[in-house]
Amino acid sequence: MNGDGGGRAAANGDGGRTSAYGDGGRRTVPPAVDAEVRAAGVAAGEPLTPENLADRQARDAAARPRPGVAELRDGGRFEVAELVAPGPGGGPEVRLVSARPAGAGGPLPLLYYLHGGGMVMGNAWSVLPRLLRELAEPLGLAVVSAEYRLAPAAPYPAAVEDCYAGLLAVAGRAAELGADPGRIVVGGKSAGGGLAAALALLARDRGGPVPAGQLLLSPMLDDRDRTFSTHQLAGHDTWDRTSNATAWRAVLGERYGAADLPPYAAPARATDLAGLPPAYLEVGSAETFRDEAVAYADAIWRAGGAAELHVWPGACHGFDTCAPEAAVSRDARDARLRWLRRVLRS
């Protein structure tokens, strides 16, 4: 595990010592942000709140890139198609975007990817240019990105059921997609990472398609906001405790904080992590999701499973998107590639 050390005591104004761990109501000291990430202008910004949620959703939908098929093909470098899968339980169809390096022989391994955005923002198209450039091309990998419904218009279980319906369609149409059904990795970043973890649990418990691995990048796993890092990074991370609570309330509605919330809603609630595909978990030392990602990896190990965990020093939430040329971002991309090569080769 990569990390940047444990907490230390910090001097207070009266010459005494104040714990940096923040117990007993004392102050917490957030980890320093990597110098290159900080130099890229990454800052916490305005948190997401119930009052500004609708406005933020509208602004995101207007501003977030939504490249079309012709743009994604990038002058013939990639083969791209839009598909639909039957909706869960008779619900609306799920839209999927499929892409692969042009002219690549098959069947190819496939990354079934779920976008971020707190389950309240984002779309399946905006993530594809980076995925194609950073993963599909160097690995000879097919990618399918799923357009799941967003909260609060579509609360739990809409998003995870949409993702599962898409996975069933992808596995069932693997030959049509030129993909190997035995080498499908589920993955995503932030909310998408949490949904990928939930999808692995759901596929195991329903006897669905068995993923070859789960790629969980800064995953949004725990609705309870009880970890130390959620308090330590409050007001400091690009996605902090206020934003996280707002998104979870939108997703869960009246079930927010319920004792009996199923693990498919928040994978950190799972009590049985046995029998899951190998996992890659990545998080920054200076981000809200740090401790829940570490705890999830530990729970997989305790259940006898396989997990590779990276805690990138000085990395905040979304560090590699905000500062793609920073050394820590390059290291993170290299580590993901190495893991994918190993899991898809085995």
PDB file of N, CA, C and O in Angstrom, residues 212-271:
ATOM      1  N   ALA A 212     -14.211 -10.744 -14.107  1.00  0.00           N
ATOM      2  CA  ALA A 212     -12.827 -11.171 -13.890  1.00  0.00           C
ATOM      3  C   ALA A 212     -12.144 -10.307 -12.847  1.00  0.00           C
ATOM      4  O   ALA A 212     -11.125 -10.705 -12.276  1.00  0.00           O
ATOM      5  N   GLY A 213     -12.673  -9.133 -12.596  1.00  0.00           N
ATOM      6  CA  GLY A 213     -12.091  -8.241 -11.606  1.00  0.00           C
ATOM      7  C   GLY A 213     -12.984  -7.036 -11.411  1.00  0.00           C
ATOM      8  O   GLY A 213     -13.953  -6.819 -12.151  1.00  0.00           O
ATOM      9  N   GLN A 214     -12.658  -6.249 -10.382  1.00  0.00           N
ATOM     10  CA  GLN A 214     -13.399  -5.014 -10.116  1.00  0.00           C
ATOM     11  C   GLN A 214     -12.387  -3.887  -9.885  1.00  0.00           C
ATOM     12  O   GLN A 214     -11.518  -3.981  -9.017  1.00  0.00           O
ATOM     13  N   LEU A 215     -12.489  -2.854 -10.699  1.00  0.00           N
ATOM     14  CA  LEU A 215     -11.578  -1.713 -10.688  1.00  0.00           C
ATOM     15  C   LEU A 215     -12.279  -0.566  -9.973  1.00  0.00           C
ATOM     16  O   LEU A 215     -13.159   0.086 -10.543  1.00  0.00           O
ATOM     17  N   LEU A 216     -11.908  -0.319  -8.713  1.00  0.00           N
ATOM     18  CA  LEU A 216     -12.631   0.609  -7.855  1.00  0.00           C
ATOM     19  C   LEU A 216     -11.756   1.821  -7.578  1.00  0.00           C
ATOM     20  O   LEU A 216     -10.850   1.784  -6.729  1.00  0.00           O
ATOM     21  N   LEU A 217     -12.000   2.910  -8.287  1.00  0.00           N
ATOM     22  CA  LEU A 217     -11.185   4.111  -8.207  1.00  0.00           C
ATOM     23  C   LEU A 217     -11.882   5.145  -7.325  1.00  0.00           C
ATOM     24  O   LEU A 217     -12.975   5.607  -7.651  1.00  0.00           O
ATOM     25  N   SER A 218     -11.262   5.462  -6.185  1.00  0.00           N
ATOM     26  CA  SER A 218     -11.863   6.396  -5.216  1.00  0.00           C
ATOM     27  C   SER A 218     -13.338   6.078  -5.009  1.00  0.00           C
ATOM     28  O   SER A 218     -14.207   6.942  -5.169  1.00  0.00           O
ATOM     29  N   PRO A 219     -13.656   4.829  -4.649  1.00  0.00           N
ATOM     30  CA  PRO A 219     -15.062   4.413  -4.657  1.00  0.00           C
ATOM     31  C   PRO A 219     -15.896   5.035  -3.534  1.00  0.00           C
ATOM     32  O   PRO A 219     -15.439   5.208  -2.407  1.00  0.00           O
ATOM     33  N   MET A 220     -17.122   5.341  -3.868  1.00  0.00           N
ATOM     34  CA  MET A 220     -18.129   5.886  -2.939  1.00  0.00           C
ATOM     35  C   MET A 220     -18.888   4.688  -2.352  1.00  0.00           C
ATOM     36  O   MET A 220     -19.812   4.165  -2.961  1.00  0.00           O
ATOM     37  N   LEU A 221     -18.508   4.272  -1.150  1.00  0.00           N
ATOM     38  CA  LEU A 221     -18.947   2.985  -0.624  1.00  0.00           C
ATOM     39  C   LEU A 221     -19.858   3.070   0.595  1.00  0.00           C
ATOM     40  O   LEU A 221     -20.608   2.139   0.862  1.00  0.00           O
ATOM     41  N   ASP A 222     -19.756   4.152   1.370  1.00  0.00           N
ATOM     42  CA  ASP A 222     -20.371   4.168   2.700  1.00  0.00           C
ATOM     43  C   ASP A 222     -21.249   5.400   2.876  1.00  0.00           C
ATOM     44  O   ASP A 222     -20.762   6.534   2.799  1.00  0.00           O
ATOM     45  N   ASP A 223     -22.533   5.180   3.103  1.00  0.00           N
ATOM     46  CA  ASP A 223     -23.476   6.282   3.276  1.00  0.00           C
ATOM     47  C   ASP A 223     -23.429   6.907   4.657  1.00  0.00           C
ATOM     48  O   ASP A 223     -24.017   7.967   4.881  1.00  0.00           O
ATOM     49  N   ARG A 224     -22.715   6.292   5.606  1.00  0.00           N
ATOM     50  CA  ARG A 224     -22.828   6.709   7.005  1.00  0.00           C
ATOM     51  C   ARG A 224     -21.925   7.875   7.386  1.00  0.00           C
ATOM     52  O   ARG A 224     -22.140   8.503   8.423  1.00  0.00           O
ATOM     53  N   ASP A 225     -20.904   8.175   6.581  1.00  0.00           N
ATOM     54  CA  ASP A 225     -20.008   9.309   6.844  1.00  0.00           C
ATOM     55  C   ASP A 225     -19.439   9.289   8.265  1.00  0.00           C
ATOM     56  O   ASP A 225     -19.327  10.325   8.921  1.00  0.00           O
ATOM     57  N   ARG A 226     -19.046   8.104   8.735  1.00  0.00           N
ATOM     58  CA  ARG A 226     -18.537   7.980  10.102  1.00  0.00           C
ATOM     59  C   ARG A 226     -17.019   7.853  10.172  1.00  0.00           C
ATOM     60  O   ARG A 226     -16.456   7.877  11.256  1.00  0.00           O
ATOM     61  N   THR A 227     -16.359   7.675   9.038  1.00  0.00           N
ATOM     62  CA  THR A 227     -14.921   7.428   9.088  1.00  0.00           C
ATOM     63  C   THR A 227     -14.172   8.687   9.509  1.00  0.00           C
ATOM     64  O   THR A 227     -14.670   9.811   9.394  1.00  0.00           O
ATOM     65  N   PHE A 228     -12.938   8.485   9.967  1.00  0.00           N
ATOM     66  CA  PHE A 228     -12.131   9.622  10.363  1.00  0.00           C
ATOM     67  C   PHE A 228     -11.876  10.551   9.184  1.00  0.00           C
ATOM     68  O   PHE A 228     -11.936  11.777   9.311  1.00  0.00           O
ATOM     69  N   SER A 229     -11.607   9.985   8.016  1.00  0.00           N
ATOM     70  CA  SER A 229     -11.258  10.842   6.875  1.00  0.00           C
ATOM     71  C   SER A 229     -12.416  11.737   6.447  1.00  0.00           C
ATOM     72  O   SER A 229     -12.183  12.839   5.927  1.00  0.00           O
ATOM     73  N   THR A 230     -13.669  11.316   6.655  1.00  0.00           N
ATOM     74  CA  THR A 230     -14.783  12.201   6.292  1.00  0.00           C
ATOM     75  C   THR A 230     -14.783  13.454   7.154  1.00  0.00           C
ATOM     76  O   THR A 230     -15.144  14.534   6.687  1.00  0.00           O
ATOM     77  N   HIS A 231     -14.376  13.313   8.416  1.00  0.00           N
ATOM     78  CA  HIS A 231     -14.283  14.471   9.311  1.00  0.00           C
ATOM     79  C   HIS A 231     -13.000  15.261   9.052  1.00  0.00           C
ATOM     80  O   HIS A 231     -13.007  16.490   9.036  1.00  0.00           O
ATOM     81  N   GLN A 232     -11.898  14.543   8.848  1.00  0.00           N
ATOM     82  CA  GLN A 232     -10.613  15.195   8.647  1.00  0.00           C
ATOM     83  C   GLN A 232     -10.589  16.068   7.395  1.00  0.00           C
ATOM     84  O   GLN A 232      -9.952  17.122   7.368  1.00  0.00           O
ATOM     85  N   LEU A 233     -11.279  15.634   6.337  1.00  0.00           N
ATOM     86  CA  LEU A 233     -11.256  16.348   5.060  1.00  0.00           C
ATOM     87  C   LEU A 233     -12.471  17.245   4.857  1.00  0.00           C
ATOM     88  O   LEU A 233     -12.630  17.828   3.770  1.00  0.00           O
ATOM     89  N   ALA A 234     -13.335  17.367   5.869  1.00  0.00           N
ATOM     90  CA  ALA A 234     -14.519  18.223   5.737  1.00  0.00           C
ATOM     91  C   ALA A 234     -14.097  19.652   5.420  1.00  0.00           C
ATOM     92  O   ALA A 234     -13.297  20.257   6.136  1.00  0.00           O
ATOM     93  N   GLY A 235     -14.618  20.183   4.319  1.00  0.00           N
ATOM     94  CA  GLY A 235     -14.287  21.530   3.911  1.00  0.00           C
ATOM     95  C   GLY A 235     -12.968  21.655   3.179  1.00  0.00           C
ATOM     96  O   GLY A 235     -12.596  22.755   2.750  1.00  0.00           O
ATOM     97  N   HIS A 236     -12.263  20.548   2.995  1.00  0.00           N
ATOM     98  CA  HIS A 236     -10.947  20.589   2.356  1.00  0.00           C
ATOM     99  C   HIS A 236     -10.904  19.836   1.026  1.00  0.00           C
ATOM    100  O   HIS A 236     -10.244  20.281   0.087  1.00  0.00           O
ATOM    101  N   ASP A 237     -11.559  18.696   0.934  1.00  0.00           N
ATOM    102  CA  ASP A 237     -11.478  17.890  -0.276  1.00  0.00           C
ATOM    103  C   ASP A 237     -12.400  18.455  -1.354  1.00  0.00           C
ATOM    104  O   ASP A 237     -13.350  19.193  -1.070  1.00  0.00           O
ATOM    105  N   THR A 238     -12.125  18.083  -2.611  1.00  0.00           N
ATOM    106  CA  THR A 238     -12.983  18.515  -3.719  1.00  0.00           C
ATOM    107  C   THR A 238     -14.375  17.901  -3.620  1.00  0.00           C
ATOM    108  O   THR A 238     -15.330  18.407  -4.220  1.00  0.00           O
ATOM    109  N   TRP A 239     -14.486  16.762  -2.941  1.00  0.00           N
ATOM    110  CA  TRP A 239     -15.791  16.140  -2.641  1.00  0.00           C
ATOM    111  C   TRP A 239     -15.754  15.851  -1.150  1.00  0.00           C
ATOM    112  O   TRP A 239     -15.129  14.894  -0.710  1.00  0.00           O
ATOM    113  N   ASP A 240     -16.401  16.696  -0.362  1.00  0.00           N
ATOM    114  CA  ASP A 240     -16.245  16.572   1.078  1.00  0.00           C
ATOM    115  C   ASP A 240     -17.489  15.981   1.729  1.00  0.00           C
ATOM    116  O   ASP A 240     -18.417  15.527   1.056  1.00  0.00           O
ATOM    117  N   ARG A 241     -17.492  16.006   3.041  1.00  0.00           N
ATOM    118  CA  ARG A 241     -18.542  15.350   3.815  1.00  0.00           C
ATOM    119  C   ARG A 241     -19.924  15.932   3.504  1.00  0.00           C
ATOM    120  O   ARG A 241     -20.917  15.196   3.420  1.00  0.00           O
ATOM    121  N   THR A 242     -20.018  17.234   3.321  1.00  0.00           N
ATOM    122  CA  THR A 242     -21.303  17.863   3.000  1.00  0.00           C
ATOM    123  C   THR A 242     -21.806  17.395   1.643  1.00  0.00           C
ATOM    124  O   THR A 242     -22.977  17.021   1.497  1.00  0.00           O
ATOM    125  N   SER A 243     -20.929  17.424   0.643  1.00  0.00           N
ATOM    126  CA  SER A 243     -21.322  16.964  -0.690  1.00  0.00           C
ATOM    127  C   SER A 243     -21.736  15.504  -0.663  1.00  0.00           C
ATOM    128  O   SER A 243     -22.728  15.104  -1.294  1.00  0.00           O
ATOM    129  N   ASN A 244     -20.964  14.700   0.067  1.00  0.00           N
ATOM    130  CA  ASN A 244     -21.240  13.268   0.124  1.00  0.00           C
ATOM    131  C   ASN A 244     -22.595  12.988   0.767  1.00  0.00           C
ATOM    132  O   ASN A 244     -23.389  12.192   0.254  1.00  0.00           O
ATOM    133  N   ALA A 245     -22.869  13.657   1.889  1.00  0.00           N
ATOM    134  CA  ALA A 245     -24.154  13.455   2.567  1.00  0.00           C
ATOM    135  C   ALA A 245     -25.314  13.904   1.681  1.00  0.00           C
ATOM    136  O   ALA A 245     -26.371  13.255   1.640  1.00  0.00           O
ATOM    137  N   THR A 246     -25.128  15.005   0.956  1.00  0.00           N
ATOM    138  CA  THR A 246     -26.182  15.488   0.057  1.00  0.00           C
ATOM    139  C   THR A 246     -26.493  14.447  -1.008  1.00  0.00           C
ATOM    140  O   THR A 246     -27.669  14.166  -1.307  1.00  0.00           O
ATOM    141  N   ALA A 247     -25.444  13.882  -1.607  1.00  0.00           N
ATOM    142  CA  ALA A 247     -25.654  12.890  -2.660  1.00  0.00           C
ATOM    143  C   ALA A 247     -26.317  11.635  -2.110  1.00  0.00           C
ATOM    144  O   ALA A 247     -27.259  11.096  -2.715  1.00  0.00           O
ATOM    145  N   TRP A 248     -25.837  11.153  -0.973  1.00  0.00           N
ATOM    146  CA  TRP A 248     -26.429   9.938  -0.398  1.00  0.00           C
ATOM    147  C   TRP A 248     -27.901  10.155  -0.026  1.00  0.00           C
ATOM    148  O   TRP A 248     -28.735   9.266  -0.224  1.00  0.00           O
ATOM    149  N   ARG A 249     -28.239  11.308   0.502  1.00  0.00           N
ATOM    150  CA  ARG A 249     -29.650  11.589   0.817  1.00  0.00           C
ATOM    151  C   ARG A 249     -30.497  11.588  -0.447  1.00  0.00           C
ATOM    152  O   ARG A 249     -31.630  11.111  -0.439  1.00  0.00           O
ATOM    153  N   ALA A 250     -29.954  12.132  -1.526  1.00  0.00           N
ATOM    154  CA  ALA A 250     -30.690  12.139  -2.792  1.00  0.00           C
ATOM    155  C   ALA A 250     -30.916  10.724  -3.304  1.00  0.00           C
ATOM    156  O   ALA A 250     -31.983  10.403  -3.845  1.00  0.00           O
ATOM    157  N   VAL A 251     -29.912   9.864  -3.137  1.00  0.00           N
ATOM    158  CA  VAL A 251     -30.002   8.485  -3.626  1.00  0.00           C
ATOM    159  C   VAL A 251     -30.934   7.642  -2.764  1.00  0.00           C
ATOM    160  O   VAL A 251     -31.747   6.863  -3.284  1.00  0.00           O
ATOM    161  N   LEU A 252     -30.833   7.802  -1.449  1.00  0.00           N
ATOM    162  CA  LEU A 252     -31.524   6.885  -0.541  1.00  0.00           C
ATOM    163  C   LEU A 252     -32.851   7.407  -0.018  1.00  0.00           C
ATOM    164  O   LEU A 252     -33.671   6.624   0.482  1.00  0.00           O
ATOM    165  N   GLY A 253     -33.074   8.713  -0.094  1.00  0.00           N
ATOM    166  CA  GLY A 253     -34.332   9.254   0.403  1.00  0.00           C
ATOM    167  C   GLY A 253     -34.570   8.895   1.853  1.00  0.00           C
ATOM    168  O   GLY A 253     -33.696   9.078   2.707  1.00  0.00           O
ATOM    169  N   GLU A 254     -35.742   8.355   2.150  1.00  0.00           N
ATOM    170  CA  GLU A 254     -36.095   8.026   3.525  1.00  0.00           C
ATOM    171  C   GLU A 254     -35.267   6.877   4.085  1.00  0.00           C
ATOM    172  O   GLU A 254     -35.239   6.669   5.303  1.00  0.00           O
ATOM    173  N   ARG A 255     -34.567   6.157   3.214  1.00  0.00           N
ATOM    174  CA  ARG A 255     -33.744   5.042   3.697  1.00  0.00           C
ATOM    175  C   ARG A 255     -32.341   5.490   4.087  1.00  0.00           C
ATOM    176  O   ARG A 255     -31.533   4.676   4.532  1.00  0.00           O
ATOM    177  N   TYR A 256     -32.050   6.775   3.936  1.00  0.00           N
ATOM    178  CA  TYR A 256     -30.733   7.287   4.306  1.00  0.00           C
ATOM    179  C   TYR A 256     -30.448   7.013   5.789  1.00  0.00           C
ATOM    180  O   TYR A 256     -31.230   7.383   6.657  1.00  0.00           O
ATOM    181  N   GLY A 257     -29.330   6.320   6.046  1.00  0.00           N
ATOM    182  CA  GLY A 257     -28.945   6.002   7.412  1.00  0.00           C
ATOM    183  C   GLY A 257     -29.664   4.824   8.037  1.00  0.00           C
ATOM    184  O   GLY A 257     -29.430   4.509   9.206  1.00  0.00           O
ATOM    185  N   ALA A 258     -30.555   4.160   7.291  1.00  0.00           N
ATOM    186  CA  ALA A 258     -31.316   3.044   7.851  1.00  0.00           C
ATOM    187  C   ALA A 258     -30.381   1.903   8.263  1.00  0.00           C
ATOM    188  O   ALA A 258     -29.406   1.595   7.571  1.00  0.00           O
ATOM    189  N   ALA A 259     -30.688   1.284   9.383  1.00  0.00           N
ATOM    190  CA  ALA A 259     -29.836   0.208   9.894  1.00  0.00           C
ATOM    191  C   ALA A 259     -29.839  -1.002   8.976  1.00  0.00           C
ATOM    192  O   ALA A 259     -28.849  -1.742   8.914  1.00  0.00           O
ATOM    193  N   ASP A 260     -30.935  -1.216   8.258  1.00  0.00           N
ATOM    194  CA  ASP A 260     -31.059  -2.414   7.425  1.00  0.00           C
ATOM    195  C   ASP A 260     -30.788  -2.136   5.951  1.00  0.00           C
ATOM    196  O   ASP A 260     -31.229  -2.893   5.079  1.00  0.00           O
ATOM    197  N   LEU A 261     -30.060  -1.073   5.644  1.00  0.00           N
ATOM    198  CA  LEU A 261     -29.769  -0.755   4.255  1.00  0.00           C
ATOM    199  C   LEU A 261     -28.965  -1.888   3.617  1.00  0.00           C
ATOM    200  O   LEU A 261     -27.962  -2.339   4.167  1.00  0.00           O
ATOM    201  N   PRO A 262     -29.379  -2.380   2.447  1.00  0.00           N
ATOM    202  CA  PRO A 262     -28.673  -3.507   1.828  1.00  0.00           C
ATOM    203  C   PRO A 262     -27.320  -3.081   1.268  1.00  0.00           C
ATOM    204  O   PRO A 262     -27.109  -1.914   0.918  1.00  0.00           O
ATOM    205  N   PRO A 263     -26.386  -4.020   1.157  1.00  0.00           N
ATOM    206  CA  PRO A 263     -25.054  -3.691   0.650  1.00  0.00           C
ATOM    207  C   PRO A 263     -25.046  -3.271  -0.812  1.00  0.00           C
ATOM    208  O   PRO A 263     -24.096  -2.641  -1.260  1.00  0.00           O
ATOM    209  N   TYR A 264     -26.103  -3.605  -1.562  1.00  0.00           N
ATOM    210  CA  TYR A 264     -26.168  -3.180  -2.961  1.00  0.00           C
ATOM    211  C   TYR A 264     -26.412  -1.674  -3.060  1.00  0.00           C
ATOM    212  O   TYR A 264     -26.154  -1.072  -4.096  1.00  0.00           O
ATOM    213  N   ALA A 265     -26.905  -1.056  -1.972  1.00  0.00           N
ATOM    214  CA  ALA A 265     -27.066   0.396  -1.915  1.00  0.00           C
ATOM    215  C   ALA A 265     -25.768   1.065  -1.497  1.00  0.00           C
ATOM    216  O   ALA A 265     -25.392   2.104  -2.042  1.00  0.00           O
ATOM    217  N   ALA A 266     -25.076   0.480  -0.525  1.00  0.00           N
ATOM    218  CA  ALA A 266     -23.819   1.021  -0.006  1.00  0.00           C
ATOM    219  C   ALA A 266     -22.936  -0.172   0.337  1.00  0.00           C
ATOM    220  O   ALA A 266     -23.124  -0.805   1.378  1.00  0.00           O
ATOM    221  N   PRO A 267     -21.986  -0.531  -0.512  1.00  0.00           N
ATOM    222  CA  PRO A 267     -21.215  -1.769  -0.316  1.00  0.00           C
ATOM    223  C   PRO A 267     -20.478  -1.875   1.007  1.00  0.00           C
ATOM    224  O   PRO A 267     -20.209  -2.986   1.469  1.00  0.00           O
ATOM    225  N   ALA A 268     -20.168  -0.741   1.651  1.00  0.00           N
ATOM    226  CA  ALA A 268     -19.515  -0.807   2.961  1.00  0.00           C
ATOM    227  C   ALA A 268     -20.408  -1.463   4.001  1.00  0.00           C
ATOM    228  O   ALA A 268     -19.919  -1.899   5.056  1.00  0.00           O
ATOM    229  N   ARG A 269     -21.702  -1.562   3.732  1.00  0.00           N
ATOM    230  CA  ARG A 269     -22.624  -2.235   4.655  1.00  0.00           C
ATOM    231  C   ARG A 269     -22.518  -3.755   4.572  1.00  0.00           C
ATOM    232  O   ARG A 269     -23.103  -4.472   5.402  1.00  0.00           O
ATOM    233  N   ALA A 270     -21.807  -4.283   3.586  1.00  0.00           N
ATOM    234  CA  ALA A 270     -21.733  -5.739   3.395  1.00  0.00           C
ATOM    235  C   ALA A 270     -21.054  -6.403   4.583  1.00  0.00           C
ATOM    236  O   ALA A 270     -20.033  -5.924   5.081  1.00  0.00           O
ATOM    237  N   THR A 271     -21.603  -7.516   5.020  1.00  0.00           N
ATOM    238  CA  THR A 271     -20.991  -8.311   6.086  1.00  0.00           C
ATOM    239  C   THR A 271     -20.323  -9.563   5.530  1.00  0.00           C
ATOM    240  O   THR A 271     -19.636 -10.267   6.278  1.00  0.00           O
TER     241      THR A 271
END
